[in-house]
Amino acid sequence: MRLRTVLFMGALLAPLVALLVRLHVLFRERAVDFSFHEREKQCVLHAHKNMQSSEDVVLWKNGIALTGSGDILKYLRAEEASPDGGVFAAYMGDVLRSGKGPESMVLEQVELEGYPSDIPLRIHGLHLSNATNRLYAVNHPGGFSRVEVFEISERPDGGPALRWLFAFAPTDGSFPVGGLNAVVEGTSPKEIYVTVFKPRGLKPPGLDEFFDSVEELGHILFASESESQVLRCVVDDDESEPQGTKGKGMCGKAASGFVLVNGMTADPGRNLFFVNEMIKKEVRVFSRSPEDGSLRYIKALTLPSVPDNIHFDSESGDLYVQTFPSFFRAALAMQKPVKEAVRVPGASLIFKNKGGAADGASMEYGERTIDHFLHDGSVLNFPTGFTRFGPLTLIGSVGATKGVMLCRDI
């Protein structure tokens, strides 16, 4: 009888113990020493009056980085969004060539030729294709989500010029409202991949929103597979169609098995895709099938902290992964009553390419990361993405701090 009681109590307590273990994994924080930042780097925050956020950053040419803006924190809280965002250029290369400090960097808003004035611009993920000279931006205008496609060219003064081509929103309704995160161009402009991190999308406060939140929390707490996935979309961008009416097409599942997917990138040849799994703290490596474009799992690169955005350095073949130590702290920072008081530190990590060409599938990545840059969020709160140019690092934020931070190696 006593043994039966013990077994019964054990069966009852096992799920609770498992939950406590998961809570410990989710909420524990890796110690980040801000003195390392002060001692080893020169960092300056650059702001612009029209910049609400800098959630993702990409490197273009001549050391010019681009970042997209929009009040992402309000979007994540399903609140009414603030005024439009935009695209901003950070002139990192000029800083390096002038020999001046990070404080000398110019940050300017880029004119978006042809972009419809009646569609709000609240940019989440960015992708820059050097093969087609296109900039892709995940946009959450409110009530729907879509991918904006711009043509990028060089102005006479060397700066970027952006011309809006079209917006992609599939006719099958597979883009959940506010549920997209990252975007990557496939092997041609007629193919794009997007990550869906919020499969049920954003809903106004109510029972539907409550039950969706409970379901999402359950997946997160128990690290169980959800509907979070990578979609492959076939884009109809027929040049004969009038501008603004292109961008129709269909999407299908390219990869699944995630708890909560986030950033995504690919090598220039589109042989390998790298997708961030936030809850399990790993970068999942996939090969792209040349037959149907689906993504086949190869392996996972383990991380010490929660990944957000990820980018591929086409010259070195290195992977840049921006992380933050605690999912719990990040979740707190998105809550309106406490967001100003919560500091989210960051760790900018680099996976070194251990062999093979930068544009081939023969690349190998070690399991260890380089802690390229650590800080406690005092200068830039809640870092979400970064890029490099020489000894300079540009880091963006989801919007807890308005602006971008430029740091110089010493």
Protein backbone atom coordinates (compact mmCIF):
# COMPACT_ATOMS: atom_id res chain seq x y z
CA MET A 1 0.00 0.00 0.00
CA ARG A 2 2.83 2.37 0.91
CA LEU A 3 4.64 1.61 -2.35
CA ARG A 4 1.45 2.31 -4.30
CA THR A 5 1.10 5.67 -2.53
CA VAL A 6 4.69 6.58 -3.31
CA LEU A 7 4.23 5.69 -6.97
CA PHE A 8 0.99 7.68 -7.12
CA MET A 9 2.61 10.75 -5.55
CA GLY A 10 5.57 10.37 -7.88
CA ALA A 11 3.26 10.34 -10.89
CA LEU A 12 1.61 13.52 -9.64
CA LEU A 13 4.86 15.32 -8.88
CA ALA A 14 6.74 14.35 -12.06
CA PRO A 15 5.01 16.96 -14.28
CA LEU A 16 5.55 19.63 -11.62
CA VAL A 17 9.24 18.79 -11.37
CA ALA A 18 9.53 18.87 -15.16
CA LEU A 19 7.81 22.26 -15.20
CA LEU A 20 10.15 23.64 -12.53
CA VAL A 21 13.15 22.44 -14.52
CA ARG A 22 11.79 24.16 -17.65
CA LEU A 23 11.17 27.37 -15.71
CA HIS A 24 14.75 27.28 -14.47
CA VAL A 25 16.07 26.83 -18.00
CA LEU A 26 13.87 29.61 -19.39
CA PHE A 27 14.43 32.16 -16.65
CA ARG A 28 18.05 31.65 -15.68
CA GLU A 29 20.41 34.34 -16.88
CA ARG A 30 23.98 34.19 -17.98
CA ALA A 31 26.04 36.77 -16.12
CA VAL A 32 27.02 39.63 -18.39
CA ASP A 33 29.74 41.99 -17.20
CA PHE A 34 29.23 45.56 -18.41
CA SER A 35 32.79 46.47 -17.43
CA PHE A 36 33.94 44.24 -20.30
CA HIS A 37 32.01 46.53 -22.64
CA GLU A 38 33.51 49.71 -21.16
CA ARG A 39 37.03 48.37 -21.06
CA GLU A 40 37.23 46.76 -24.50
CA LYS A 41 34.93 48.84 -26.70
CA GLN A 42 34.11 52.39 -27.64
CA CYS A 43 30.32 52.54 -27.99
CA VAL A 44 28.02 55.41 -28.90
CA LEU A 45 24.23 55.47 -29.23
CA HIS A 46 22.92 57.15 -32.40
CA ALA A 47 19.27 58.22 -32.55
CA HIS A 48 17.03 59.78 -35.18
CA LYS A 49 13.85 61.72 -34.53
CA ASN A 50 11.86 59.40 -36.80
CA MET A 51 13.38 56.12 -35.60
CA GLN A 52 11.15 54.04 -33.34
CA SER A 53 13.22 50.86 -33.39
CA SER A 54 16.08 49.12 -35.17
CA GLU A 55 15.01 45.50 -34.75
CA ASP A 56 17.15 44.14 -37.59
CA VAL A 57 20.29 45.42 -39.32
CA VAL A 58 21.91 44.36 -42.61
CA LEU A 59 25.16 45.38 -44.30
CA TRP A 60 24.94 46.76 -47.84
CA LYS A 61 28.17 48.06 -49.46
CA ASN A 62 31.03 50.41 -48.62
CA GLY A 63 30.32 49.91 -44.94
CA ILE A 64 26.74 51.21 -45.14
CA ALA A 65 24.28 49.34 -42.94
CA LEU A 66 20.50 49.49 -43.22
CA THR A 67 17.96 49.12 -40.44
CA GLY A 68 14.18 49.11 -40.45
CA SER A 69 12.07 51.05 -37.99
CA GLY A 70 8.60 50.84 -36.49
CA ASP A 71 7.23 50.59 -32.97
CA ILE A 72 7.69 46.83 -32.69
CA LEU A 73 7.11 46.76 -28.93
CA LYS A 74 3.63 48.22 -29.38
CA TYR A 75 3.00 45.76 -32.19
CA LEU A 76 4.08 42.83 -30.00
CA ARG A 77 1.70 44.03 -27.29
CA ALA A 78 -1.09 44.29 -29.89
CA GLU A 79 -1.48 47.99 -29.14
CA GLU A 80 -2.32 50.74 -31.53
CA ALA A 81 0.96 51.52 -33.28
CA SER A 82 2.71 54.85 -33.28
CA PRO A 83 3.55 56.86 -36.44
CA ASP A 84 5.16 55.14 -39.39
CA GLY A 85 8.67 53.83 -39.31
CA GLY A 86 11.07 53.71 -42.23
CA VAL A 87 14.47 52.57 -43.45
CA PHE A 88 17.64 54.19 -42.11
CA ALA A 89 21.24 54.11 -43.34
CA ALA A 90 24.19 54.00 -40.92
CA TYR A 91 27.47 55.09 -42.52
CA MET A 92 29.93 52.81 -40.71
CA GLY A 93 32.44 52.89 -43.55
CA ASP A 94 32.86 56.66 -43.35
CA VAL A 95 33.80 56.32 -39.68
CA LEU A 96 36.48 53.78 -40.50
CA ARG A 97 37.89 55.72 -43.44
CA SER A 98 37.98 59.02 -41.55
CA GLY A 99 39.81 57.58 -38.58
CA LYS A 100 37.35 59.31 -36.26
CA GLY A 101 35.46 57.78 -33.36
CA PRO A 102 32.04 56.06 -33.35
CA GLU A 103 30.40 59.35 -32.41
CA SER A 104 31.08 60.66 -35.94
CA MET A 105 28.78 58.17 -37.69
CA VAL A 106 25.98 59.64 -39.82
CA LEU A 107 22.50 58.12 -39.46
CA GLU A 108 20.00 59.18 -42.12
CA GLN A 109 16.49 58.22 -43.16
CA VAL A 110 16.32 56.82 -46.69
CA GLU A 111 13.60 58.06 -49.03
CA LEU A 112 11.31 55.24 -50.19
CA GLU A 113 10.38 56.07 -53.76
CA GLY A 114 6.93 54.88 -54.75
CA TYR A 115 5.91 53.46 -51.39
CA PRO A 116 2.13 53.86 -50.90
CA SER A 117 1.38 56.63 -48.44
CA ASP A 118 -1.77 54.92 -47.16
CA ILE A 119 0.05 51.80 -45.89
CA PRO A 120 1.82 52.19 -42.52
CA LEU A 121 5.40 50.93 -42.41
CA ARG A 122 6.37 49.03 -39.27
CA ILE A 123 9.38 46.93 -40.15
CA HIS A 124 10.37 43.73 -38.38
CA GLY A 125 12.90 41.49 -40.20
CA LEU A 126 15.14 42.63 -43.07
CA HIS A 127 16.95 40.77 -45.83
CA LEU A 128 19.30 42.24 -48.44
CA SER A 129 19.99 40.26 -51.62
CA ASN A 130 23.21 41.21 -53.38
CA ALA A 131 22.27 38.85 -56.22
CA THR A 132 19.15 40.79 -57.20
CA ASN A 133 19.77 44.16 -55.49
CA ARG A 134 16.57 43.84 -53.52
CA LEU A 135 15.75 44.73 -49.94
CA TYR A 136 13.00 42.67 -48.30
CA ALA A 137 11.19 43.95 -45.21
CA VAL A 138 8.61 42.17 -43.06
CA ASN A 139 5.92 44.78 -42.44
CA HIS A 140 3.05 44.80 -39.92
CA PRO A 141 0.82 47.68 -41.05
CA GLY A 142 -2.01 46.63 -38.73
CA GLY A 143 -4.71 44.09 -39.49
CA PHE A 144 -2.40 42.16 -41.82
CA SER A 145 1.27 41.39 -42.45
CA ARG A 146 3.20 41.33 -45.69
CA VAL A 147 6.70 41.51 -47.18
CA GLU A 148 7.70 44.80 -48.81
CA VAL A 149 10.13 44.48 -51.72
CA PHE A 150 12.43 47.37 -52.66
CA GLU A 151 15.04 47.80 -55.36
CA ILE A 152 18.29 49.17 -53.96
CA SER A 153 20.80 51.20 -55.98
CA GLU A 154 23.60 53.67 -55.35
CA ARG A 155 22.94 57.40 -55.38
CA PRO A 156 25.45 59.82 -56.94
CA ASP A 157 26.69 60.65 -53.44
CA GLY A 158 27.28 56.97 -52.67
CA GLY A 159 24.28 56.53 -50.40
CA PRO A 160 21.46 54.01 -50.89
CA ALA A 161 18.40 54.72 -53.04
CA LEU A 162 15.31 52.57 -52.46
CA ARG A 163 12.44 52.16 -54.91
CA TRP A 164 9.37 50.21 -53.83
CA LEU A 165 8.54 47.40 -56.25
CA PHE A 166 5.62 45.58 -54.66
CA ALA A 167 4.38 43.90 -51.50
CA PHE A 168 4.00 40.15 -51.21
CA ALA A 169 0.99 38.76 -49.37
CA PRO A 170 -0.07 35.23 -50.39
CA THR A 171 -3.59 34.68 -51.63
CA ASP A 172 -3.96 31.59 -49.42
CA GLY A 173 -3.95 33.63 -46.21
CA SER A 174 -0.93 31.81 -44.78
CA PHE A 175 0.56 35.00 -43.29
CA PRO A 176 -0.92 35.33 -39.78
CA VAL A 177 -1.58 38.91 -38.67
CA GLY A 178 1.56 40.09 -36.90
CA GLY A 179 2.97 36.56 -36.95
CA LEU A 180 5.91 36.91 -39.34
CA ASN A 181 9.47 37.57 -38.23
CA ALA A 182 12.29 37.01 -40.75
CA VAL A 183 12.51 36.85 -44.55
CA VAL A 184 15.14 35.48 -46.96
CA GLU A 185 15.16 35.51 -50.76
CA GLY A 186 15.45 32.04 -52.30
CA THR A 187 17.30 31.07 -55.46
CA SER A 188 15.45 33.75 -57.44
CA PRO A 189 13.15 36.73 -56.82
CA LYS A 190 10.22 34.39 -57.39
CA GLU A 191 11.00 32.48 -54.20
CA ILE A 192 11.09 33.76 -50.63
CA TYR A 193 11.21 32.11 -47.22
CA VAL A 194 9.63 33.57 -44.08
CA THR A 195 9.59 32.48 -40.45
CA VAL A 196 6.27 32.33 -38.62
CA PHE A 197 6.94 32.82 -34.92
CA LYS A 198 3.34 33.54 -33.89
CA PRO A 199 1.21 31.02 -35.83
CA ARG A 200 -2.14 32.24 -34.49
CA GLY A 201 -1.24 35.85 -35.11
CA LEU A 202 -2.18 38.86 -33.01
CA LYS A 203 -5.74 39.26 -31.83
CA PRO A 204 -7.54 41.98 -29.89
CA PRO A 205 -7.96 41.37 -26.15
CA GLY A 206 -10.63 38.77 -25.47
CA LEU A 207 -11.19 35.05 -25.02
CA ASP A 208 -9.57 34.06 -28.32
CA GLU A 209 -6.44 36.03 -27.47
CA PHE A 210 -6.40 34.56 -23.94
CA PHE A 211 -6.65 30.93 -25.07
CA ASP A 212 -4.03 31.49 -27.78
CA SER A 213 -1.68 32.91 -25.16
CA VAL A 214 -2.26 29.95 -22.85
CA GLU A 215 -1.51 27.52 -25.68
CA GLU A 216 1.66 29.40 -26.65
CA LEU A 217 2.80 29.48 -23.03
CA GLY A 218 2.28 25.73 -22.76
CA HIS A 219 4.52 25.09 -25.77
CA ILE A 220 7.18 27.40 -24.34
CA LEU A 221 7.14 25.97 -20.81
CA PHE A 222 7.35 22.36 -21.95
CA ALA A 223 9.49 23.04 -25.04
CA SER A 224 6.95 21.18 -27.15
CA GLU A 225 6.59 21.45 -30.90
CA SER A 226 4.17 24.15 -32.03
CA GLU A 227 2.91 25.41 -35.38
CA SER A 228 5.82 27.85 -35.55
CA GLN A 229 7.52 27.12 -38.88
CA VAL A 230 9.37 28.27 -41.98
CA LEU A 231 7.26 28.93 -45.07
CA ARG A 232 8.45 28.78 -48.67
CA CYS A 233 6.53 31.14 -50.94
CA VAL A 234 6.34 31.29 -54.72
CA VAL A 235 6.06 34.94 -55.77
CA ASP A 236 4.38 36.19 -58.92
CA ASP A 237 6.30 39.36 -59.80
CA ASP A 238 5.45 39.54 -63.49
CA GLU A 239 7.00 42.78 -64.76
CA SER A 240 4.07 43.26 -67.14
CA GLU A 241 1.71 43.86 -64.24
CA PRO A 242 1.11 47.41 -62.98
CA GLN A 243 3.25 48.47 -60.05
CA GLY A 244 1.59 47.73 -56.73
CA THR A 245 -0.56 44.86 -58.00
CA LYS A 246 2.22 42.29 -58.12
CA GLY A 247 3.21 40.06 -55.25
CA LYS A 248 0.54 37.40 -55.39
CA GLY A 249 1.42 33.77 -54.82
CA MET A 250 1.16 30.76 -52.55
CA CYS A 251 3.12 29.52 -49.54
CA GLY A 252 3.77 26.07 -48.15
CA LYS A 253 5.65 24.56 -45.24
CA ALA A 254 9.41 24.35 -45.77
CA ALA A 255 10.50 23.34 -42.25
CA SER A 256 8.73 22.66 -38.95
CA GLY A 257 9.37 21.06 -35.57
CA PHE A 258 10.07 24.33 -33.77
CA VAL A 259 8.89 25.61 -30.42
CA LEU A 260 9.42 29.26 -31.28
CA VAL A 261 11.24 30.19 -34.49
CA ASN A 262 12.84 33.60 -34.95
CA GLY A 263 15.66 34.86 -37.21
CA MET A 264 16.79 33.20 -40.42
CA THR A 265 19.61 33.58 -42.93
CA ALA A 266 21.22 31.62 -45.78
CA ASP A 267 24.54 31.33 -47.59
CA PRO A 268 24.82 33.20 -50.92
CA GLY A 269 24.29 30.02 -52.95
CA ARG A 270 21.14 29.18 -50.96
CA ASN A 271 22.53 25.75 -50.24
CA LEU A 272 22.35 26.15 -46.47
CA PHE A 273 19.74 27.88 -44.33
CA PHE A 274 20.23 28.81 -40.69
CA VAL A 275 17.15 29.23 -38.48
CA ASN A 276 17.04 30.36 -34.85
CA GLU A 277 15.05 28.31 -32.34
CA MET A 278 14.54 30.60 -29.34
CA ILE A 279 13.35 28.24 -26.62
CA LYS A 280 15.87 25.46 -27.21
CA LYS A 281 18.65 28.06 -27.68
CA GLU A 282 20.07 26.78 -30.93
CA VAL A 283 20.70 27.59 -34.57
CA ARG A 284 19.27 24.88 -36.77
CA VAL A 285 21.13 24.19 -40.00
CA PHE A 286 19.16 23.04 -43.05
CA SER A 287 20.05 22.13 -46.61
CA ARG A 288 17.74 23.34 -49.36
CA SER A 289 16.29 20.69 -51.65
CA PRO A 290 16.88 21.68 -55.31
CA GLU A 291 13.79 19.67 -56.28
CA ASP A 292 11.07 21.38 -54.27
CA GLY A 293 12.83 24.04 -52.19
CA SER A 294 12.02 22.35 -48.89
CA LEU A 295 14.52 22.56 -46.03
CA ARG A 296 16.10 19.37 -44.72
CA TYR A 297 17.47 19.37 -41.18
CA ILE A 298 21.21 18.75 -40.82
CA LYS A 299 22.16 19.65 -37.26
CA ALA A 300 21.83 22.23 -34.50
CA LEU A 301 24.45 24.67 -33.25
CA THR A 302 23.99 25.11 -29.50
CA LEU A 303 23.90 28.56 -27.91
CA PRO A 304 24.44 29.81 -24.35
CA SER A 305 21.53 32.25 -24.60
CA VAL A 306 18.29 33.02 -26.48
CA PRO A 307 18.81 33.86 -30.19
CA ASP A 308 17.00 36.65 -31.99
CA ASN A 309 18.31 37.75 -35.41
CA ILE A 310 21.01 35.98 -37.40
CA HIS A 311 23.03 37.05 -40.44
CA PHE A 312 25.54 35.43 -42.77
CA ASP A 313 28.79 37.25 -43.59
CA SER A 314 29.21 36.52 -47.30
CA GLU A 315 32.94 37.33 -47.24
CA SER A 316 34.07 35.19 -44.30
CA GLY A 317 31.22 32.70 -44.11
CA ASP A 318 30.80 33.50 -40.42
CA LEU A 319 27.41 33.61 -38.72
CA TYR A 320 26.39 36.59 -36.61
CA VAL A 321 23.85 35.68 -33.92
CA GLN A 322 22.41 38.29 -31.56
CA THR A 323 21.20 36.80 -28.30
CA PHE A 324 19.83 37.84 -24.93
CA PRO A 325 20.30 35.78 -21.77
CA SER A 326 16.74 35.22 -20.58
CA PHE A 327 13.42 34.69 -22.33
CA PHE A 328 11.68 35.76 -19.13
CA ARG A 329 13.48 39.10 -18.97
CA ALA A 330 12.70 39.78 -22.62
CA ALA A 331 9.03 38.97 -22.04
CA LEU A 332 8.95 41.42 -19.12
CA ALA A 333 10.50 44.14 -21.25
CA MET A 334 7.56 43.90 -23.64
CA GLN A 335 5.02 44.62 -20.91
CA LYS A 336 3.99 48.26 -20.86
CA PRO A 337 3.92 48.86 -17.06
CA VAL A 338 7.52 47.73 -16.49
CA LYS A 339 9.26 47.98 -19.84
CA GLU A 340 11.13 51.20 -18.97
CA ALA A 341 12.58 49.66 -15.80
CA VAL A 342 13.65 46.31 -17.26
CA ARG A 343 17.09 46.08 -18.82
CA VAL A 344 17.73 43.30 -21.31
CA PRO A 345 21.44 42.62 -21.74
CA GLY A 346 22.90 41.21 -24.92
CA ALA A 347 25.53 38.87 -26.25
CA SER A 348 26.59 39.25 -29.88
CA LEU A 349 27.97 35.87 -30.90
CA ILE A 350 29.97 34.74 -33.91
CA PHE A 351 30.09 31.21 -35.29
CA LYS A 352 33.36 30.94 -37.17
CA ASN A 353 33.38 29.19 -40.53
CA LYS A 354 35.76 26.28 -39.99
CA GLY A 355 36.24 25.42 -43.64
CA GLY A 356 34.89 25.65 -47.15
CA ALA A 357 33.95 28.56 -49.34
CA ALA A 358 31.52 31.19 -48.15
CA ASP A 359 29.12 30.44 -51.00
CA GLY A 360 29.20 26.66 -50.84
CA ALA A 361 27.56 23.88 -48.86
CA SER A 362 30.90 22.58 -47.61
CA MET A 363 31.03 25.02 -44.72
CA GLU A 364 31.54 23.56 -41.26
CA TYR A 365 30.82 25.35 -38.01
CA GLY A 366 32.29 24.56 -34.65
CA GLU A 367 30.02 24.03 -31.67
CA ARG A 368 31.62 26.88 -29.73
CA THR A 369 30.78 30.53 -30.23
CA ILE A 370 32.91 33.60 -29.85
CA ASP A 371 31.47 36.04 -27.32
CA HIS A 372 32.21 38.95 -29.60
CA PHE A 373 30.46 41.57 -27.53
CA LEU A 374 28.75 41.55 -24.14
CA HIS A 375 26.90 44.38 -22.42
CA ASP A 376 24.23 44.89 -19.79
CA GLY A 377 21.79 47.02 -21.76
CA SER A 378 22.77 50.32 -20.17
CA VAL A 379 23.56 51.96 -23.50
CA LEU A 380 21.30 49.94 -25.81
CA ASN A 381 18.46 48.08 -24.11
CA PHE A 382 17.13 44.80 -25.60
CA PRO A 383 19.57 44.26 -28.51
CA THR A 384 18.12 42.14 -31.30
CA GLY A 385 20.54 42.18 -34.26
CA PHE A 386 24.03 43.22 -35.30
CA THR A 387 26.40 43.47 -38.22
CA ARG A 388 30.15 44.05 -38.62
CA PHE A 389 32.39 46.17 -40.82
CA GLY A 390 36.08 45.90 -40.02
CA PRO A 391 36.53 46.72 -36.32
CA LEU A 392 33.07 48.29 -36.11
CA THR A 393 29.92 46.61 -34.76
CA LEU A 394 26.45 48.08 -35.26
CA ILE A 395 23.74 46.78 -32.93
CA GLY A 396 19.99 47.37 -33.19
CA SER A 397 17.18 47.15 -30.64
CA VAL A 398 13.57 46.03 -30.77
CA GLY A 399 12.70 49.52 -29.56
CA ALA A 400 13.35 49.49 -25.82
CA THR A 401 16.05 51.99 -26.78
CA LYS A 402 15.40 54.19 -29.79
CA GLY A 403 18.43 54.19 -32.05
CA VAL A 404 21.42 52.05 -32.95
CA MET A 405 24.69 51.56 -31.09
CA LEU A 406 28.04 51.71 -32.89
CA CYS A 407 31.02 50.13 -31.16
CA ARG A 408 34.68 50.09 -32.16
CA ASP A 409 37.16 47.37 -31.23
CA ILE A 410 40.23 48.57 -29.38
